[in-house]
Amino acid sequence: MTRRHTRVGPLAATDARAPRLDVDALIDDSAVGIIVCCGSGGVGKTTTSAAVALRAAERGRRVVVVTIDPARRLAQAMGIERLDNTPRPVTGLDLSRGGGLDAMMLDMKSTFDEVVISQTTPEKAAQILENPFYVALSTSFAGTQEYMAMEKLGQIHRAARKDGSYDLIVVDTPPSRSALDFLDAPERLSSFLDGRFIRLLLTPAKGPARLMSAGLGLITNALTKIVGAQVLRDMQTFVAAFDTLFGGFRQRAQQTYRLLQADGTAFLVVAAPEPDALREAAYFTERLEADRMPLAGLVVNRASQQPESTMSAEEAMAAAARLNGEASVTAALLRLHSDRARMVASEARLISRFATGHPDVPMTVVPALPSDVHDLDGLRQVGALLASG
Ligand SMILES: Nc1ncnc2c1ncn2[C@@H]1O[C@H](COP(=O)(O)OP(=O)(O)O)[C@@H](O)[C@H]1O
Ligand SMILES: [Mg+2]
């Protein structure tokens, strides 16, 4: 994989320019088998992953993209509104270079179910799947979505290695508040699953009453009063049935973690040109480095576009003030121009600050398009901008 280590010059403190992220070199590199798009919520992870996947496919790679929460119209355009947890071919692409694109939308619950089924006997699996605690855990526990995204990546990777179906897997990440959740949640989930609270509950289900300490008996009695006997029984049955899976879960999470550290993996961190998103991106790039995970670069998405005219924000504002009262439309336009120019300047400062702090991180800037990206043409356009920015 191409990793650039261009250092910026002595002007860095005032005018830092990041090395350019060469997206085409990245997607054309046959050694790159996994691209993970991460970043904080709403910055364009899903859009970027779909755009990268489509561009790679049209450049000849056999790609599968796992999206998490595509906007409805985008999902429709890619033919993935159905949640059946299986990648399906995306139609309407130019595949003259021999590539292909399959896409799927991650279904958290079915992925969790698949893991349970693969890890235990059919009877035990059935018992777990219908337990109300399992249903709650598999759909709403914080971190389940992150865990399942990793699990699905692991599954597809193993299958692709066996049957050669794909040579590039592009993964979108869940809409967590923090990008770090994607890396932390699986560990949090597996330590919850084999944590002390669960062990405590497990004991009464397993052993005869006399094995219980008096203290634990009291806790159980109190819990019975609070949540009711049936609920407590469900909880204990669930934990007892789940017990056999603890090891399996942890092992799989660790396997996928190692996969993320492998040379064939590349992380694209997506951020909006805003202080919070860029701060989050900075944390994330540092964390990737600490965890020895290969960072390809930063995508600054939805950047304001430079106004056509070269008039500065101040000049436009001054002109608007002179026109005051006479030509209100012109004055309004001049003010708009001034706001835009100011926005562009402030985004440039933020980007430059990031580049100063992280001079080794290659970067590409994608401007905000006039409307949402909800069809293949829109994705193609974002892909071209990613590659040229
Ligand atoms: N460069 C862009 N220009 C215009 N709209 C964009 C751009 N990137 C993303 N969007 C839109 O922003 C919204 C959020 O993007 P999305 O990719 O779903 O973010 P995330 O997955 O990070 O939550 C979507 O409606 C998408 O179409
Ligand atoms: Mg998303």
Tab-separated table of C-alpha atoms and ligand atoms in Angstrom:
chain	number	residue	atom	x	y	z
A	1	MET	CA	0.000	0.000	0.000
A	2	THR	CA	1.206	3.504	-0.710
A	3	ARG	CA	1.841	5.422	2.442
A	4	ARG	CA	3.259	8.836	2.083
A	5	HIS	CA	5.462	10.421	4.611
A	6	THR	CA	5.949	13.786	3.063
A	7	ARG	CA	6.944	16.296	5.704
A	8	VAL	CA	5.702	19.822	5.358
A	9	GLY	CA	8.246	22.601	5.236
A	10	PRO	CA	9.208	25.304	7.713
A	11	LEU	CA	6.028	27.261	6.914
A	12	ALA	CA	3.989	24.486	8.459
A	13	ALA	CA	2.857	26.474	11.477
A	14	THR	CA	1.137	29.094	9.369
A	15	ASP	CA	0.326	27.327	6.135
A	16	ALA	CA	0.375	23.588	6.591
A	17	ARG	CA	-0.439	21.538	3.545
A	18	ALA	CA	-1.130	17.895	4.114
A	19	PRO	CA	0.220	15.342	1.673
A	20	ARG	CA	-2.511	14.478	-0.828
A	21	LEU	CA	-4.404	11.268	-0.258
A	22	ASP	CA	-4.250	9.381	-3.553
A	23	VAL	CA	-7.523	7.476	-3.486
A	24	ASP	CA	-7.005	5.857	-6.891
A	25	ALA	CA	-3.608	4.515	-5.874
A	26	LEU	CA	-5.269	3.097	-2.767
A	27	ILE	CA	-8.145	1.361	-4.534
A	28	ASP	CA	-5.939	0.141	-7.387
A	29	ASP	CA	-3.486	-1.454	-4.965
A	30	SER	CA	-4.217	-5.171	-5.082
A	31	ALA	CA	-2.521	-5.593	-1.705
A	32	VAL	CA	-5.320	-3.558	-0.119
A	33	GLY	CA	-8.152	-5.966	0.662
A	34	ILE	CA	-10.133	-4.057	3.276
A	35	ILE	CA	-11.046	-0.372	3.480
A	36	VAL	CA	-12.802	0.791	6.651
A	37	CYS	CA	-14.544	4.172	6.596
A	38	CYS	CA	-14.910	5.692	10.027
A	39	GLY	CA	-15.576	9.034	11.637
A	40	SER	CA	-18.147	10.675	13.879
A	41	GLY	CA	-21.870	10.706	13.113
A	42	GLY	CA	-23.276	12.330	9.986
A	43	VAL	CA	-19.968	13.254	8.337
A	44	GLY	CA	-20.411	11.094	5.243
A	45	LYS	CA	-19.087	7.628	6.143
A	46	THR	CA	-21.844	5.769	4.333
A	47	THR	CA	-21.558	8.020	1.286
A	48	THR	CA	-17.765	7.710	1.215
A	49	SER	CA	-17.788	3.931	1.571
A	50	ALA	CA	-20.345	3.525	-1.219
A	51	ALA	CA	-18.493	5.991	-3.474
A	52	VAL	CA	-15.122	4.324	-2.886
A	53	ALA	CA	-16.631	0.886	-3.504
A	54	LEU	CA	-18.312	1.973	-6.728
A	55	ARG	CA	-15.172	3.654	-8.038
A	56	ALA	CA	-13.023	0.622	-7.193
A	57	ALA	CA	-15.509	-1.671	-8.970
A	58	GLU	CA	-15.533	0.490	-12.106
A	59	ARG	CA	-11.723	0.479	-12.031
A	60	GLY	CA	-11.759	-3.304	-12.147
A	61	ARG	CA	-11.859	-4.605	-8.572
A	62	ARG	CA	-14.306	-7.200	-7.334
A	63	VAL	CA	-15.810	-5.314	-4.441
A	64	VAL	CA	-18.340	-5.854	-1.691
A	65	VAL	CA	-19.513	-2.936	0.398
A	66	VAL	CA	-21.125	-3.428	3.802
A	67	THR	CA	-23.205	-0.370	4.623
A	68	ILE	CA	-24.809	0.207	7.979
A	69	ASP	CA	-27.465	2.875	7.733
A	70	PRO	CA	-27.765	4.137	4.181
A	71	ALA	CA	-30.360	6.831	3.594
A	72	ARG	CA	-33.443	5.235	2.099
A	73	ARG	CA	-33.029	6.655	-1.403
A	74	LEU	CA	-29.389	5.637	-1.565
A	75	ALA	CA	-30.280	2.115	-0.439
A	76	GLN	CA	-32.929	1.976	-3.151
A	77	ALA	CA	-30.479	3.154	-5.798
A	78	MET	CA	-28.055	0.418	-4.762
A	79	GLY	CA	-30.801	-2.200	-4.522
A	80	ILE	CA	-30.197	-2.929	-0.859
A	81	GLU	CA	-33.394	-1.867	0.907
A	82	ARG	CA	-34.027	-5.464	1.889
A	83	LEU	CA	-32.421	-6.512	5.133
A	84	ASP	CA	-31.475	-10.072	4.334
A	85	ASN	CA	-27.863	-9.825	5.402
A	86	THR	CA	-26.526	-11.125	2.095
A	87	PRO	CA	-24.556	-9.068	-0.420
A	88	ARG	CA	-26.440	-8.518	-3.685
A	89	PRO	CA	-25.069	-7.273	-7.028
A	90	VAL	CA	-25.488	-3.560	-7.694
A	91	THR	CA	-26.692	-2.957	-11.244
A	92	GLY	CA	-26.071	0.008	-13.510
A	93	LEU	CA	-22.277	0.058	-13.264
A	94	ASP	CA	-19.675	0.199	-16.000
A	95	LEU	CA	-17.956	-3.134	-15.510
A	96	SER	CA	-15.918	-3.090	-18.712
A	97	ARG	CA	-12.701	-3.417	-16.728
A	98	GLY	CA	-13.786	-6.719	-15.231
A	99	GLY	CA	-14.788	-5.516	-11.776
A	100	GLY	CA	-18.005	-5.976	-9.870
A	101	LEU	CA	-19.900	-4.576	-6.917
A	102	ASP	CA	-22.064	-6.341	-4.392
A	103	ALA	CA	-23.653	-4.407	-1.575
A	104	MET	CA	-25.490	-5.168	1.605
A	105	MET	CA	-27.000	-3.313	4.495
A	106	LEU	CA	-25.976	-4.803	7.799
A	107	ASP	CA	-28.770	-6.408	9.776
A	108	MET	CA	-27.556	-6.387	13.319
A	109	LYS	CA	-29.964	-8.947	14.719
A	110	SER	CA	-29.489	-11.576	11.993
A	111	THR	CA	-25.723	-11.226	12.268
A	112	PHE	CA	-25.919	-11.823	16.018
A	113	ASP	CA	-28.246	-14.786	15.423
A	114	GLU	CA	-25.813	-16.251	12.902
A	115	VAL	CA	-23.010	-16.107	15.457
A	116	VAL	CA	-25.135	-17.814	18.108
A	117	ILE	CA	-26.230	-20.538	15.682
A	118	SER	CA	-22.678	-21.175	14.535
A	119	GLN	CA	-21.372	-21.451	18.095
A	120	THR	CA	-23.703	-23.918	19.734
A	121	THR	CA	-26.111	-26.825	19.334
A	122	PRO	CA	-29.443	-26.218	17.572
A	123	GLU	CA	-31.408	-26.746	20.811
A	124	LYS	CA	-29.315	-24.338	22.780
A	125	ALA	CA	-29.352	-21.811	19.949
A	126	ALA	CA	-33.143	-21.955	19.794
A	127	GLN	CA	-33.326	-21.456	23.546
A	128	ILE	CA	-31.108	-18.386	23.345
A	129	LEU	CA	-32.737	-16.830	20.296
A	130	GLU	CA	-36.195	-16.743	21.852
A	131	ASN	CA	-35.102	-15.441	25.233
A	132	PRO	CA	-36.309	-11.863	25.810
A	133	PHE	CA	-32.927	-10.836	27.193
A	134	TYR	CA	-31.191	-12.028	24.112
A	135	VAL	CA	-33.658	-10.122	21.957
A	136	ALA	CA	-32.935	-6.956	23.951
A	137	LEU	CA	-29.177	-7.470	23.897
A	138	SER	CA	-29.025	-8.261	20.206
A	139	THR	CA	-30.973	-5.215	19.154
A	140	SER	CA	-30.237	-2.464	21.598
A	141	PHE	CA	-27.141	-2.990	23.697
A	142	ALA	CA	-24.765	-0.118	23.091
A	143	GLY	CA	-21.946	-1.579	21.068
A	144	THR	CA	-23.856	-4.425	19.465
A	145	GLN	CA	-23.893	-2.677	16.124
A	146	GLU	CA	-20.145	-2.086	16.223
A	147	TYR	CA	-19.526	-5.671	17.240
A	148	MET	CA	-21.756	-6.947	14.446
A	149	ALA	CA	-20.100	-4.741	11.830
A	150	MET	CA	-16.778	-6.323	12.775
A	151	GLU	CA	-18.310	-9.782	12.877
A	152	LYS	CA	-19.755	-9.358	9.376
A	153	LEU	CA	-16.405	-8.119	8.100
A	154	GLY	CA	-14.754	-11.214	9.560
A	155	GLN	CA	-17.362	-13.518	7.981
A	156	ILE	CA	-17.117	-11.970	4.524
A	157	HIS	CA	-13.335	-11.938	4.701
A	158	ARG	CA	-13.153	-15.641	5.593
A	159	ALA	CA	-15.639	-16.555	2.848
A	160	ALA	CA	-13.875	-14.408	0.245
A	161	ARG	CA	-10.535	-15.950	1.077
A	162	LYS	CA	-12.007	-19.385	0.547
A	163	ASP	CA	-13.977	-18.835	-2.662
A	164	GLY	CA	-12.194	-15.777	-4.071
A	165	SER	CA	-15.506	-13.962	-4.544
A	166	TYR	CA	-14.162	-10.515	-3.660
A	167	ASP	CA	-10.771	-8.906	-3.662
A	168	LEU	CA	-11.819	-5.747	-1.834
A	169	ILE	CA	-14.174	-5.331	1.121
A	170	VAL	CA	-15.298	-1.797	1.932
A	171	VAL	CA	-16.869	-1.353	5.350
A	172	ASP	CA	-19.018	1.465	6.589
A	173	THR	CA	-19.137	1.937	10.361
A	174	PRO	CA	-22.122	2.536	12.651
A	175	PRO	CA	-23.476	6.004	13.322
A	176	SER	CA	-21.886	6.200	16.775
A	177	ARG	CA	-21.275	9.552	18.359
A	178	SER	CA	-17.597	8.783	18.572
A	179	ALA	CA	-15.505	7.077	15.926
A	180	LEU	CA	-13.573	5.337	18.665
A	181	ASP	CA	-16.676	3.327	19.586
A	182	PHE	CA	-16.083	1.166	16.564
A	183	LEU	CA	-12.805	-0.029	18.029
A	184	ASP	CA	-13.859	-0.073	21.680
A	185	ALA	CA	-17.365	-1.489	21.584
A	186	PRO	CA	-16.545	-5.114	20.760
A	187	GLU	CA	-14.240	-5.288	23.743
A	188	ARG	CA	-16.842	-3.597	25.927
A	189	LEU	CA	-19.521	-6.012	24.747
A	190	SER	CA	-17.422	-9.100	25.334
A	191	SER	CA	-16.310	-7.916	28.754
A	192	PHE	CA	-19.940	-7.252	29.593
A	193	LEU	CA	-20.802	-10.752	28.466
A	194	ASP	CA	-18.218	-12.386	30.635
A	195	GLY	CA	-18.305	-9.733	33.330
A	196	ARG	CA	-18.985	-10.069	37.006
A	197	PHE	CA	-22.608	-9.044	36.991
A	198	ILE	CA	-23.462	-11.776	34.545
A	199	ARG	CA	-21.456	-14.332	36.540
A	200	LEU	CA	-23.357	-13.349	39.630
A	201	LEU	CA	-26.649	-13.994	37.944
A	202	LEU	CA	-25.391	-17.190	36.481
A	203	THR	CA	-24.568	-18.842	39.784
A	204	PRO	CA	-28.104	-19.435	41.087
A	205	ALA	CA	-29.166	-20.857	37.749
A	206	LYS	CA	-26.397	-23.387	37.759
A	207	GLY	CA	-26.027	-24.674	41.302
A	208	PRO	CA	-28.392	-25.827	44.013
A	209	ALA	CA	-29.548	-23.184	46.451
A	210	ARG	CA	-27.186	-24.208	49.230
A	211	LEU	CA	-24.215	-23.234	47.079
A	212	MET	CA	-25.400	-19.684	47.060
A	213	SER	CA	-23.919	-17.387	49.598
A	214	ALA	CA	-26.356	-15.672	51.892
A	215	GLY	CA	-25.441	-12.327	50.333
A	216	LEU	CA	-26.155	-13.482	46.843
A	217	GLY	CA	-29.445	-14.961	48.004
A	218	LEU	CA	-30.403	-11.559	49.290
A	219	ILE	CA	-29.510	-9.902	46.013
A	220	THR	CA	-31.521	-12.466	44.095
A	221	ASN	CA	-34.477	-11.987	46.416
A	222	ALA	CA	-34.282	-8.255	46.005
A	223	LEU	CA	-34.052	-8.605	42.238
A	224	THR	CA	-37.032	-10.953	42.250
A	225	LYS	CA	-39.045	-8.323	44.076
A	226	ILE	CA	-37.956	-5.602	41.696
A	227	VAL	CA	-38.125	-7.289	38.323
A	228	GLY	CA	-40.377	-10.246	39.098
A	229	ALA	CA	-39.662	-13.960	39.252
A	230	GLN	CA	-40.303	-14.647	35.569
A	231	VAL	CA	-37.958	-11.933	34.403
A	232	LEU	CA	-35.236	-13.124	36.727
A	233	ARG	CA	-35.706	-16.696	35.525
A	234	ASP	CA	-35.461	-15.520	31.896
A	235	MET	CA	-32.327	-13.630	32.726
A	236	GLN	CA	-30.730	-16.619	34.420
A	237	THR	CA	-31.698	-19.024	31.650
A	238	PHE	CA	-30.286	-16.616	29.123
A	239	VAL	CA	-27.019	-16.230	30.960
A	240	ALA	CA	-26.681	-19.977	31.503
A	241	ALA	CA	-27.344	-20.684	27.833
A	242	PHE	CA	-25.031	-17.894	26.772
A	243	ASP	CA	-22.247	-19.101	28.995
A	244	THR	CA	-20.944	-21.518	26.389
A	245	LEU	CA	-20.636	-18.686	23.878
A	246	PHE	CA	-18.507	-16.292	25.923
A	247	GLY	CA	-15.209	-17.721	24.789
A	248	GLY	CA	-16.314	-17.850	21.178
A	249	PHE	CA	-17.391	-14.229	21.139
A	250	ARG	CA	-14.218	-12.945	22.645
A	251	GLN	CA	-12.069	-15.004	20.328
A	252	ARG	CA	-13.921	-13.789	17.239
A	253	ALA	CA	-13.696	-10.171	18.318
A	254	GLN	CA	-9.947	-10.580	18.786
A	255	GLN	CA	-9.579	-12.262	15.398
A	256	THR	CA	-11.286	-9.386	13.653
A	257	TYR	CA	-9.224	-6.896	15.606
A	258	ARG	CA	-6.099	-8.561	14.259
A	259	LEU	CA	-7.563	-8.432	10.767
A	260	LEU	CA	-7.898	-4.678	11.173
A	261	GLN	CA	-4.210	-4.471	12.050
A	262	ALA	CA	-3.128	-6.447	8.998
A	263	ASP	CA	-1.206	-4.834	6.147
A	264	GLY	CA	-4.023	-5.336	3.661
A	265	THR	CA	-6.332	-3.107	5.694
A	266	ALA	CA	-6.637	0.641	5.194
A	267	PHE	CA	-8.619	3.063	7.323
A	268	LEU	CA	-10.177	6.154	5.822
A	269	VAL	CA	-11.142	8.653	8.487
A	270	VAL	CA	-13.988	10.882	7.342
A	271	ALA	CA	-14.617	14.278	8.919
A	272	ALA	CA	-16.580	17.414	8.256
A	273	PRO	CA	-14.542	20.639	8.154
A	274	GLU	CA	-15.808	21.518	11.629
A	275	PRO	CA	-13.975	21.733	14.953
A	276	ASP	CA	-15.707	18.767	16.632
A	277	ALA	CA	-15.451	16.397	13.690
A	278	LEU	CA	-11.799	17.274	13.082
A	279	ARG	CA	-10.972	16.885	16.772
A	280	GLU	CA	-12.611	13.478	16.700
A	281	ALA	CA	-10.657	12.625	13.556
A	282	ALA	CA	-7.450	13.670	15.296
A	283	TYR	CA	-8.167	11.365	18.266
A	284	PHE	CA	-8.986	8.584	15.906
A	285	THR	CA	-5.828	8.850	13.818
A	286	GLU	CA	-3.787	8.858	17.030
A	287	ARG	CA	-5.631	5.822	18.297
A	288	LEU	CA	-5.099	3.953	15.025
A	289	GLU	CA	-1.412	4.619	15.304
A	290	ALA	CA	-1.334	3.465	18.921
A	291	ASP	CA	-3.170	0.253	17.971
A	292	ARG	CA	-0.908	-0.203	14.950
A	293	MET	CA	-3.810	-0.028	12.529
A	294	PRO	CA	-2.971	1.188	9.018
A	295	LEU	CA	-4.361	4.645	8.334
A	296	ALA	CA	-4.673	5.539	4.656
A	297	GLY	CA	-5.717	9.110	5.259
A	298	LEU	CA	-8.324	11.716	6.069
A	299	VAL	CA	-11.327	12.621	3.934
A	300	VAL	CA	-12.616	16.112	4.659
A	301	ASN	CA	-16.157	15.887	3.355
A	302	ARG	CA	-18.719	18.557	2.526
A	303	ALA	CA	-16.264	21.404	2.397
A	304	SER	CA	-17.681	24.781	1.420
A	305	GLN	CA	-16.808	25.712	-2.110
A	306	GLN	CA	-14.797	28.775	-2.937
A	307	PRO	CA	-17.128	31.426	-4.391
A	308	GLU	CA	-16.589	32.080	-8.107
A	309	SER	CA	-15.476	35.682	-7.712
A	310	THR	CA	-12.149	36.572	-6.191
A	311	MET	CA	-13.676	39.348	-4.071
A	312	SER	CA	-12.696	38.864	-0.434
A	313	ALA	CA	-15.195	38.567	2.424
A	314	GLU	CA	-14.338	42.092	3.589
A	315	GLU	CA	-14.614	43.642	0.135
A	316	ALA	CA	-18.014	42.041	-0.404
A	317	MET	CA	-19.216	43.219	2.993
A	318	ALA	CA	-18.007	46.756	2.323
A	319	ALA	CA	-19.688	46.780	-1.081
A	320	ALA	CA	-22.905	45.523	0.488
A	321	ALA	CA	-22.765	48.312	3.074
A	322	ARG	CA	-22.298	50.962	0.360
A	323	LEU	CA	-25.309	49.615	-1.518
A	324	ASN	CA	-27.472	49.625	1.567
A	325	GLY	CA	-31.053	50.592	0.815
A	326	GLU	CA	-30.505	50.951	-2.923
A	327	ALA	CA	-30.231	47.512	-4.421
A	328	SER	CA	-31.262	45.080	-1.740
A	329	VAL	CA	-30.934	41.960	-3.904
A	330	THR	CA	-27.401	42.796	-4.898
A	331	ALA	CA	-26.566	43.665	-1.300
A	332	ALA	CA	-27.986	40.347	-0.114
A	333	LEU	CA	-25.961	38.472	-2.707
A	334	LEU	CA	-22.825	40.304	-1.696
A	335	ARG	CA	-23.470	39.392	1.929
A	336	LEU	CA	-24.000	35.775	0.948
A	337	HIS	CA	-20.742	35.880	-0.956
A	338	SER	CA	-19.048	37.357	2.072
A	339	ASP	CA	-20.430	34.641	4.398
A	340	ARG	CA	-19.310	31.926	2.028
A	341	ALA	CA	-15.842	33.378	1.638
A	342	ARG	CA	-15.543	33.588	5.412
A	343	MET	CA	-16.682	30.002	5.809
A	344	VAL	CA	-14.139	28.815	3.248
A	345	ALA	CA	-11.404	30.708	5.070
A	346	SER	CA	-12.379	29.328	8.471
A	347	GLU	CA	-12.538	25.757	7.134
A	348	ALA	CA	-9.134	26.229	5.545
A	349	ARG	CA	-7.752	27.305	8.930
A	350	LEU	CA	-9.209	24.223	10.640
A	351	ILE	CA	-7.830	21.915	7.970
A	352	SER	CA	-4.467	23.583	8.158
A	353	ARG	CA	-4.428	23.175	11.941
A	354	PHE	CA	-5.114	19.467	11.552
A	355	ALA	CA	-2.327	19.182	8.983
A	356	THR	CA	0.100	20.929	11.320
A	357	GLY	CA	-0.691	18.533	14.133
A	358	HIS	CA	-0.636	15.470	11.865
A	359	PRO	CA	1.819	16.214	9.069
A	360	ASP	CA	2.038	12.550	8.035
A	361	VAL	CA	-1.670	12.051	7.437
A	362	PRO	CA	-2.560	12.306	3.733
A	363	MET	CA	-5.750	14.195	3.036
A	364	THR	CA	-8.362	14.703	0.357
A	365	VAL	CA	-11.079	17.345	0.405
A	366	VAL	CA	-14.520	16.694	-1.067
A	367	PRO	CA	-16.715	19.743	-1.606
A	368	ALA	CA	-20.349	19.815	-0.561
A	369	LEU	CA	-22.513	18.976	-3.529
A	370	PRO	CA	-25.620	21.090	-4.105
A	371	SER	CA	-27.869	18.216	-3.021
A	372	ASP	CA	-27.743	14.940	-1.082
A	373	VAL	CA	-26.028	11.961	-2.653
A	374	HIS	CA	-28.754	9.457	-3.369
A	375	ASP	CA	-27.996	7.723	-6.658
A	376	LEU	CA	-25.169	6.027	-8.515
A	377	ASP	CA	-24.305	9.183	-10.454
A	378	GLY	CA	-23.969	11.078	-7.193
A	379	LEU	CA	-21.689	8.357	-5.838
A	380	ARG	CA	-19.635	8.470	-9.027
A	381	GLN	CA	-19.279	12.209	-8.638
A	382	VAL	CA	-18.155	11.872	-4.997
A	383	GLY	CA	-15.736	9.140	-6.076
A	384	ALA	CA	-14.184	11.421	-8.699
A	385	LEU	CA	-13.909	14.258	-6.168
A	386	LEU	CA	-12.330	11.926	-3.609
A	387	ALA	CA	-9.727	10.949	-6.168
A	388	SER	CA	-8.972	14.484	-7.327
A	389	GLY	CA	-9.222	16.366	-4.032
B	1	LIG	N1	-20.105	15.734	-0.326
B	1	LIG	C1	-21.419	15.749	-0.060
B	1	LIG	N2	-22.212	16.674	-0.641
B	1	LIG	C2	-23.538	16.708	-0.390
B	1	LIG	N3	-24.172	15.876	0.459
B	1	LIG	C3	-23.437	14.933	1.074
B	1	LIG	C4	-22.032	14.813	0.856
B	1	LIG	N4	-21.580	13.784	1.614
B	1	LIG	C5	-22.653	13.289	2.277
B	1	LIG	N5	-23.767	13.981	1.955
B	1	LIG	C6	-25.126	13.763	2.495
B	1	LIG	O1	-25.054	13.934	3.903
B	1	LIG	C7	-25.920	13.028	4.571
B	1	LIG	C8	-25.123	12.216	5.592
B	1	LIG	O2	-24.184	11.415	4.912
B	1	LIG	P1	-23.887	9.917	5.346
B	1	LIG	O3	-22.930	9.362	4.376
B	1	LIG	O4	-25.161	9.164	5.534
B	1	LIG	O5	-23.178	10.194	6.740
B	1	LIG	P2	-22.785	9.138	7.896
B	1	LIG	O6	-22.825	7.779	7.302
B	1	LIG	O7	-21.408	9.535	8.322
B	1	LIG	O8	-23.785	9.329	8.975
B	1	LIG	C9	-26.563	12.184	3.478
B	1	LIG	O9	-27.835	12.698	3.205
B	1	LIG	C10	-25.646	12.367	2.276
B	1	LIG	O10	-26.340	12.260	1.047
B	2	MG	MG	-23.877	6.158	7.967
